[in-house]
């Protein structure tokens, strides 16, 4: 898991214990022995885009760990108070400084091993001039033939790119439900 287990109660700060609560629950939870608060941990959403300019897509070279120096699509953790599309657009702006027009949902990817759900939207670039943020070494456009497939940071990104190009070749885009095992 990317997230470390809860050690202390969010309510009172006491050390928690992991056990199945007495309320008919079936999973172990971090339960506070002092104030009885039960901490529920649920998957996080990662939201991103496939920004395209003509027949090219925008990739970002990561300036952060994990996978420093590898290429990725702009994506990141959704924030409270925003929609999936707002989060995807925000990440695209933060990581690539790219101006986009959001289009349809392309992939919904469950990654149960790390407790995440990734959602990628197609996004039409408004310009081919980018202003990447500190998390990105370089943002540039790649045609399908130019994609550095061996240097892609994450399997979710590789599969999203493959589905994007397959849909584009087929002449119609749809939503793909994918499980990353
Ligand atoms: Zn407590």
PDB file of C-alpha atoms and ligand atoms in Angstrom:
ATOM      1  CA  UNK A   1       0.000   0.000   0.000  1.00  0.00           C
ATOM      2  CA  UNK A   2       1.182   3.541  -0.669  1.00  0.00           C
ATOM      3  CA  UNK A   3      -0.459   4.637   2.574  1.00  0.00           C
ATOM      4  CA  UNK A   4       1.008   3.528   5.859  1.00  0.00           C
ATOM      5  CA  UNK A   5      -1.415   2.079   8.408  1.00  0.00           C
ATOM      6  CA  UNK A   6      -3.092   4.429  10.861  1.00  0.00           C
ATOM      7  CA  UNK A   7      -1.150   4.436  14.142  1.00  0.00           C
ATOM      8  CA  UNK A   8      -2.890   7.109  16.185  1.00  0.00           C
ATOM      9  CA  UNK A   9      -6.524   8.080  16.656  1.00  0.00           C
ATOM     10  CA  UNK A  10      -7.557  11.075  14.539  1.00  0.00           C
ATOM     11  CA  UNK A  11      -9.967  12.098  17.274  1.00  0.00           C
ATOM     12  CA  UNK A  12      -7.896  11.884  20.481  1.00  0.00           C
ATOM     13  CA  UNK A  13      -4.365  10.836  19.474  1.00  0.00           C
ATOM     14  CA  UNK A  14      -4.292   7.542  21.390  1.00  0.00           C
ATOM     15  CA  UNK A  15      -2.570   4.523  19.842  1.00  0.00           C
ATOM     16  CA  UNK A  16      -5.138   2.534  17.832  1.00  0.00           C
ATOM     17  CA  UNK A  17      -5.533  -1.226  17.672  1.00  0.00           C
ATOM     18  CA  UNK A  18      -6.576  -3.152  14.554  1.00  0.00           C
ATOM     19  CA  UNK A  19      -9.626  -5.351  15.127  1.00  0.00           C
ATOM     20  CA  UNK A  20     -13.034  -6.120  13.666  1.00  0.00           C
ATOM     21  CA  UNK A  21     -15.513  -3.678  15.227  1.00  0.00           C
ATOM     22  CA  UNK A  22     -18.412  -5.172  17.184  1.00  0.00           C
ATOM     23  CA  UNK A  23     -21.100  -3.649  14.933  1.00  0.00           C
ATOM     24  CA  UNK A  24     -21.422  -6.457  12.402  1.00  0.00           C
ATOM     25  CA  UNK A  25     -18.441  -5.285  10.359  1.00  0.00           C
ATOM     26  CA  UNK A  26     -16.344  -8.015   8.731  1.00  0.00           C
ATOM     27  CA  UNK A  27     -13.014  -6.211   8.227  1.00  0.00           C
ATOM     28  CA  UNK A  28     -10.286  -5.186  10.612  1.00  0.00           C
ATOM     29  CA  UNK A  29     -10.295  -1.434  11.278  1.00  0.00           C
ATOM     30  CA  UNK A  30      -8.103   0.899  13.262  1.00  0.00           C
ATOM     31  CA  UNK A  31     -10.172   1.243  16.449  1.00  0.00           C
ATOM     32  CA  UNK A  32      -9.336   3.646  19.252  1.00  0.00           C
ATOM     33  CA  UNK A  33      -9.429   1.953  22.672  1.00  0.00           C
ATOM     34  CA  UNK A  34      -9.766   5.336  24.404  1.00  0.00           C
ATOM     35  CA  UNK A  35     -12.654   7.012  22.547  1.00  0.00           C
ATOM     36  CA  UNK A  36     -14.009   4.094  20.435  1.00  0.00           C
ATOM     37  CA  UNK A  37     -13.563   5.957  17.128  1.00  0.00           C
ATOM     38  CA  UNK A  38     -13.481   3.533  14.182  1.00  0.00           C
ATOM     39  CA  UNK A  39     -11.235   4.693  11.315  1.00  0.00           C
ATOM     40  CA  UNK A  40     -12.479   3.565   7.911  1.00  0.00           C
ATOM     41  CA  UNK A  41      -9.834   3.495   5.173  1.00  0.00           C
ATOM     42  CA  UNK A  42     -11.090   3.479   1.601  1.00  0.00           C
ATOM     43  CA  UNK A  43      -9.529   3.707  -1.867  1.00  0.00           C
ATOM     44  CA  UNK A  44      -8.229   7.005  -3.186  1.00  0.00           C
ATOM     45  CA  UNK A  45      -9.048   8.415  -6.611  1.00  0.00           C
ATOM     46  CA  UNK A  46      -6.335   9.361  -9.073  1.00  0.00           C
ATOM     47  CA  UNK A  47      -7.574  11.597 -11.895  1.00  0.00           C
ATOM     48  CA  UNK A  48      -5.787  12.547 -15.092  1.00  0.00           C
ATOM     49  CA  UNK A  49      -5.995  13.316 -18.780  1.00  0.00           C
ATOM     50  CA  UNK A  50      -4.824  12.137 -22.170  1.00  0.00           C
ATOM     51  CA  UNK A  51      -4.096  15.584 -23.685  1.00  0.00           C
ATOM     52  CA  UNK A  52      -3.916  15.405 -27.478  1.00  0.00           C
ATOM     53  CA  UNK A  53      -2.790  17.796 -30.203  1.00  0.00           C
ATOM     54  CA  UNK A  54      -3.593  16.475 -33.662  1.00  0.00           C
ATOM     55  CA  UNK A  55      -2.243  12.933 -33.762  1.00  0.00           C
ATOM     56  CA  UNK A  56       0.085  13.493 -30.796  1.00  0.00           C
ATOM     57  CA  UNK A  57      -0.372  13.111 -27.053  1.00  0.00           C
ATOM     58  CA  UNK A  58       1.277  15.035 -24.251  1.00  0.00           C
ATOM     59  CA  UNK A  59       3.514  13.196 -21.807  1.00  0.00           C
ATOM     60  CA  UNK A  60       5.358  14.540 -18.773  1.00  0.00           C
ATOM     61  CA  UNK A  61       8.807  13.406 -17.631  1.00  0.00           C
ATOM     62  CA  UNK A  62       8.587  12.941 -13.870  1.00  0.00           C
ATOM     63  CA  UNK A  63      10.755  15.114 -11.625  1.00  0.00           C
ATOM     64  CA  UNK A  64       9.505  13.264  -8.507  1.00  0.00           C
ATOM     65  CA  UNK A  65       9.698   9.797  -7.045  1.00  0.00           C
ATOM     66  CA  UNK A  66       8.490   7.175  -7.607  1.00  0.00           C
ATOM     67  CA  UNK A  67       9.688   6.571 -11.172  1.00  0.00           C
ATOM     68  CA  UNK A  68      11.783   9.731 -11.418  1.00  0.00           C
ATOM     69  CA  UNK A  69      12.737  10.429 -15.056  1.00  0.00           C
ATOM     70  CA  UNK A  70      10.013   8.179 -16.493  1.00  0.00           C
ATOM     71  CA  UNK A  71       7.187   9.459 -18.690  1.00  0.00           C
ATOM     72  CA  UNK A  72       3.602   9.743 -17.535  1.00  0.00           C
ATOM     73  CA  UNK A  73       0.265  11.306 -18.362  1.00  0.00           C
ATOM     74  CA  UNK A  74      -0.687  14.264 -16.147  1.00  0.00           C
ATOM     75  CA  UNK A  75      -2.565  12.798 -13.165  1.00  0.00           C
ATOM     76  CA  UNK A  76      -2.731  12.960  -9.412  1.00  0.00           C
ATOM     77  CA  UNK A  77      -4.847  12.504  -6.318  1.00  0.00           C
ATOM     78  CA  UNK A  78      -8.283  14.071  -6.415  1.00  0.00           C
ATOM     79  CA  UNK A  79      -8.785  16.812  -3.797  1.00  0.00           C
ATOM     80  CA  UNK A  80     -11.798  17.249  -1.539  1.00  0.00           C
ATOM     81  CA  UNK A  81     -14.397  19.609  -2.970  1.00  0.00           C
ATOM     82  CA  UNK A  82     -13.636  19.046  -6.641  1.00  0.00           C
ATOM     83  CA  UNK A  83     -15.193  16.852  -9.318  1.00  0.00           C
ATOM     84  CA  UNK A  84     -13.214  14.204 -11.166  1.00  0.00           C
ATOM     85  CA  UNK A  85     -13.020  16.455 -14.236  1.00  0.00           C
ATOM     86  CA  UNK A  86     -11.911  19.480 -12.200  1.00  0.00           C
ATOM     87  CA  UNK A  87      -9.212  17.371 -10.571  1.00  0.00           C
ATOM     88  CA  UNK A  88      -7.998  16.026 -13.898  1.00  0.00           C
ATOM     89  CA  UNK A  89      -7.871  19.549 -15.362  1.00  0.00           C
ATOM     90  CA  UNK A  90      -6.053  20.885 -12.280  1.00  0.00           C
ATOM     91  CA  UNK A  91      -3.407  18.149 -12.456  1.00  0.00           C
ATOM     92  CA  UNK A  92      -2.926  18.822 -16.172  1.00  0.00           C
ATOM     93  CA  UNK A  93      -2.373  22.501 -15.428  1.00  0.00           C
ATOM     94  CA  UNK A  94      -0.052  21.840 -12.457  1.00  0.00           C
ATOM     95  CA  UNK A  95       2.120  19.182 -14.110  1.00  0.00           C
ATOM     96  CA  UNK A  96       2.201  20.358 -17.716  1.00  0.00           C
ATOM     97  CA  UNK A  97       0.930  23.945 -17.719  1.00  0.00           C
ATOM     98  CA  UNK A  98      -1.267  22.814 -20.582  1.00  0.00           C
ATOM     99  CA  UNK A  99      -4.484  24.554 -21.624  1.00  0.00           C
ATOM    100  CA  UNK A 100      -7.115  21.943 -22.416  1.00  0.00           C
ATOM    101  CA  UNK A 101     -10.742  21.397 -23.234  1.00  0.00           C
ATOM    102  CA  UNK A 102     -12.034  18.363 -21.338  1.00  0.00           C
ATOM    103  CA  UNK A 103     -13.696  15.601 -23.358  1.00  0.00           C
ATOM    104  CA  UNK A 104     -15.071  12.179 -22.450  1.00  0.00           C
ATOM    105  CA  UNK A 105     -13.994   9.645 -19.871  1.00  0.00           C
ATOM    106  CA  UNK A 106     -11.628   7.066 -21.392  1.00  0.00           C
ATOM    107  CA  UNK A 107     -10.563   4.682 -18.613  1.00  0.00           C
ATOM    108  CA  UNK A 108     -11.743   3.640 -15.155  1.00  0.00           C
ATOM    109  CA  UNK A 109      -8.986   1.527 -13.640  1.00  0.00           C
ATOM    110  CA  UNK A 110      -9.245  -0.330 -10.354  1.00  0.00           C
ATOM    111  CA  UNK A 111      -5.880  -0.938  -8.710  1.00  0.00           C
ATOM    112  CA  UNK A 112      -6.871  -3.015  -5.661  1.00  0.00           C
ATOM    113  CA  UNK A 113      -3.270  -3.807  -4.702  1.00  0.00           C
ATOM    114  CA  UNK A 114      -2.705  -0.175  -3.709  1.00  0.00           C
ATOM    115  CA  UNK A 115      -6.324   0.753  -2.926  1.00  0.00           C
ATOM    116  CA  UNK A 116      -6.779   3.207  -5.797  1.00  0.00           C
ATOM    117  CA  UNK A 117      -9.157   3.975  -8.658  1.00  0.00           C
ATOM    118  CA  UNK A 118      -7.688   5.863 -11.635  1.00  0.00           C
ATOM    119  CA  UNK A 119      -9.846   7.847 -14.061  1.00  0.00           C
ATOM    120  CA  UNK A 120      -8.473   9.303 -17.303  1.00  0.00           C
ATOM    121  CA  UNK A 121     -10.290  11.765 -19.549  1.00  0.00           C
ATOM    122  CA  UNK A 122      -9.525  12.654 -23.129  1.00  0.00           C
ATOM    123  CA  UNK A 123      -8.615  16.342 -23.356  1.00  0.00           C
ATOM    124  CA  UNK A 124      -8.101  18.503 -26.441  1.00  0.00           C
ATOM    125  CA  UNK A 125      -5.081  20.793 -26.148  1.00  0.00           C
ATOM    126  CA  UNK A 126      -5.702  24.461 -26.886  1.00  0.00           C
ATOM    127  CA  UNK A 127      -2.033  25.139 -27.568  1.00  0.00           C
ATOM    128  CA  UNK A 128       1.214  23.239 -28.085  1.00  0.00           C
ATOM    129  CA  UNK A 129       3.071  25.553 -25.709  1.00  0.00           C
ATOM    130  CA  UNK A 130       3.473  24.138 -22.197  1.00  0.00           C
ATOM    131  CA  UNK A 131       4.644  25.486 -18.872  1.00  0.00           C
ATOM    132  CA  UNK A 132       5.452  22.462 -16.702  1.00  0.00           C
ATOM    133  CA  UNK A 133       5.495  22.753 -12.907  1.00  0.00           C
ATOM    134  CA  UNK A 134       8.178  21.562 -10.486  1.00  0.00           C
ATOM    135  CA  UNK A 135       6.947  17.932 -10.631  1.00  0.00           C
ATOM    136  CA  UNK A 136       7.843  17.739 -14.325  1.00  0.00           C
ATOM    137  CA  UNK A 137      11.278  17.827 -15.988  1.00  0.00           C
ATOM    138  CA  UNK A 138       9.865  18.166 -19.483  1.00  0.00           C
ATOM    139  CA  UNK A 139       6.432  18.139 -21.155  1.00  0.00           C
ATOM    140  CA  UNK A 140       6.326  17.226 -24.834  1.00  0.00           C
ATOM    141  CA  UNK A 141       4.161  15.780 -27.563  1.00  0.00           C
ATOM    142  CA  UNK A 142       4.601  12.262 -28.923  1.00  0.00           C
ATOM    143  CA  UNK A 143       3.059  10.547 -31.911  1.00  0.00           C
ATOM    144  CA  UNK A 144       2.038   6.921 -31.372  1.00  0.00           C
ATOM    145  CA  UNK A 145       5.273   5.774 -33.030  1.00  0.00           C
ATOM    146  CA  UNK A 146       7.374   8.041 -30.814  1.00  0.00           C
ATOM    147  CA  UNK A 147       5.913   6.949 -27.449  1.00  0.00           C
ATOM    148  CA  UNK A 148       8.777   5.679 -25.237  1.00  0.00           C
ATOM    149  CA  UNK A 149       6.879   2.537 -24.231  1.00  0.00           C
ATOM    150  CA  UNK A 150       9.798   1.158 -22.203  1.00  0.00           C
ATOM    151  CA  UNK A 151      10.067   4.428 -20.284  1.00  0.00           C
ATOM    152  CA  UNK A 152       6.415   4.778 -19.220  1.00  0.00           C
ATOM    153  CA  UNK A 153       6.163   5.246 -15.446  1.00  0.00           C
ATOM    154  CA  UNK A 154       3.045   3.234 -14.623  1.00  0.00           C
ATOM    155  CA  UNK A 155       1.042   0.369 -16.059  1.00  0.00           C
ATOM    156  CA  UNK A 156      -2.172   2.426 -15.700  1.00  0.00           C
ATOM    157  CA  UNK A 157      -0.635   5.053 -17.990  1.00  0.00           C
ATOM    158  CA  UNK A 158       0.609   2.494 -20.522  1.00  0.00           C
ATOM    159  CA  UNK A 159      -2.800   0.787 -20.715  1.00  0.00           C
ATOM    160  CA  UNK A 160      -4.621   4.122 -20.988  1.00  0.00           C
ATOM    161  CA  UNK A 161      -2.341   5.163 -23.867  1.00  0.00           C
ATOM    162  CA  UNK A 162      -2.837   1.805 -25.620  1.00  0.00           C
ATOM    163  CA  UNK A 163      -6.618   2.107 -25.302  1.00  0.00           C
ATOM    164  CA  UNK A 164      -6.538   5.716 -26.527  1.00  0.00           C
ATOM    165  CA  UNK A 165      -4.620   4.816 -29.686  1.00  0.00           C
ATOM    166  CA  UNK A 166      -6.749   1.681 -30.277  1.00  0.00           C
ATOM    167  CA  UNK A 167      -9.970   3.712 -29.997  1.00  0.00           C
ATOM    168  CA  UNK A 168      -8.593   6.447 -32.229  1.00  0.00           C
ATOM    169  CA  UNK A 169      -7.626   3.888 -34.875  1.00  0.00           C
ATOM    170  CA  UNK A 170     -11.129   2.379 -34.641  1.00  0.00           C
ATOM    171  CA  UNK A 171     -12.664   5.835 -35.172  1.00  0.00           C
ATOM    172  CA  UNK A 172     -14.767   5.839 -31.983  1.00  0.00           C
ATOM    173  CA  UNK A 173     -13.985   6.355 -28.315  1.00  0.00           C
ATOM    174  CA  UNK A 174     -15.636   4.492 -25.451  1.00  0.00           C
ATOM    175  CA  UNK A 175     -15.185   4.105 -21.694  1.00  0.00           C
ATOM    176  CA  UNK A 176     -12.950   1.201 -20.692  1.00  0.00           C
ATOM    177  CA  UNK A 177     -13.300  -0.514 -17.338  1.00  0.00           C
ATOM    178  CA  UNK A 178      -9.917  -2.021 -16.472  1.00  0.00           C
ATOM    179  CA  UNK A 179      -8.603  -4.001 -13.503  1.00  0.00           C
ATOM    180  CA  UNK A 180      -4.865  -3.713 -12.871  1.00  0.00           C
ATOM    181  CA  UNK A 181      -3.823  -6.868 -11.006  1.00  0.00           C
TER     182      UNK A 181
HETATM  183 ZN1  LIG B   1      -9.512   8.152  20.162  1.00  0.00          ZN
END
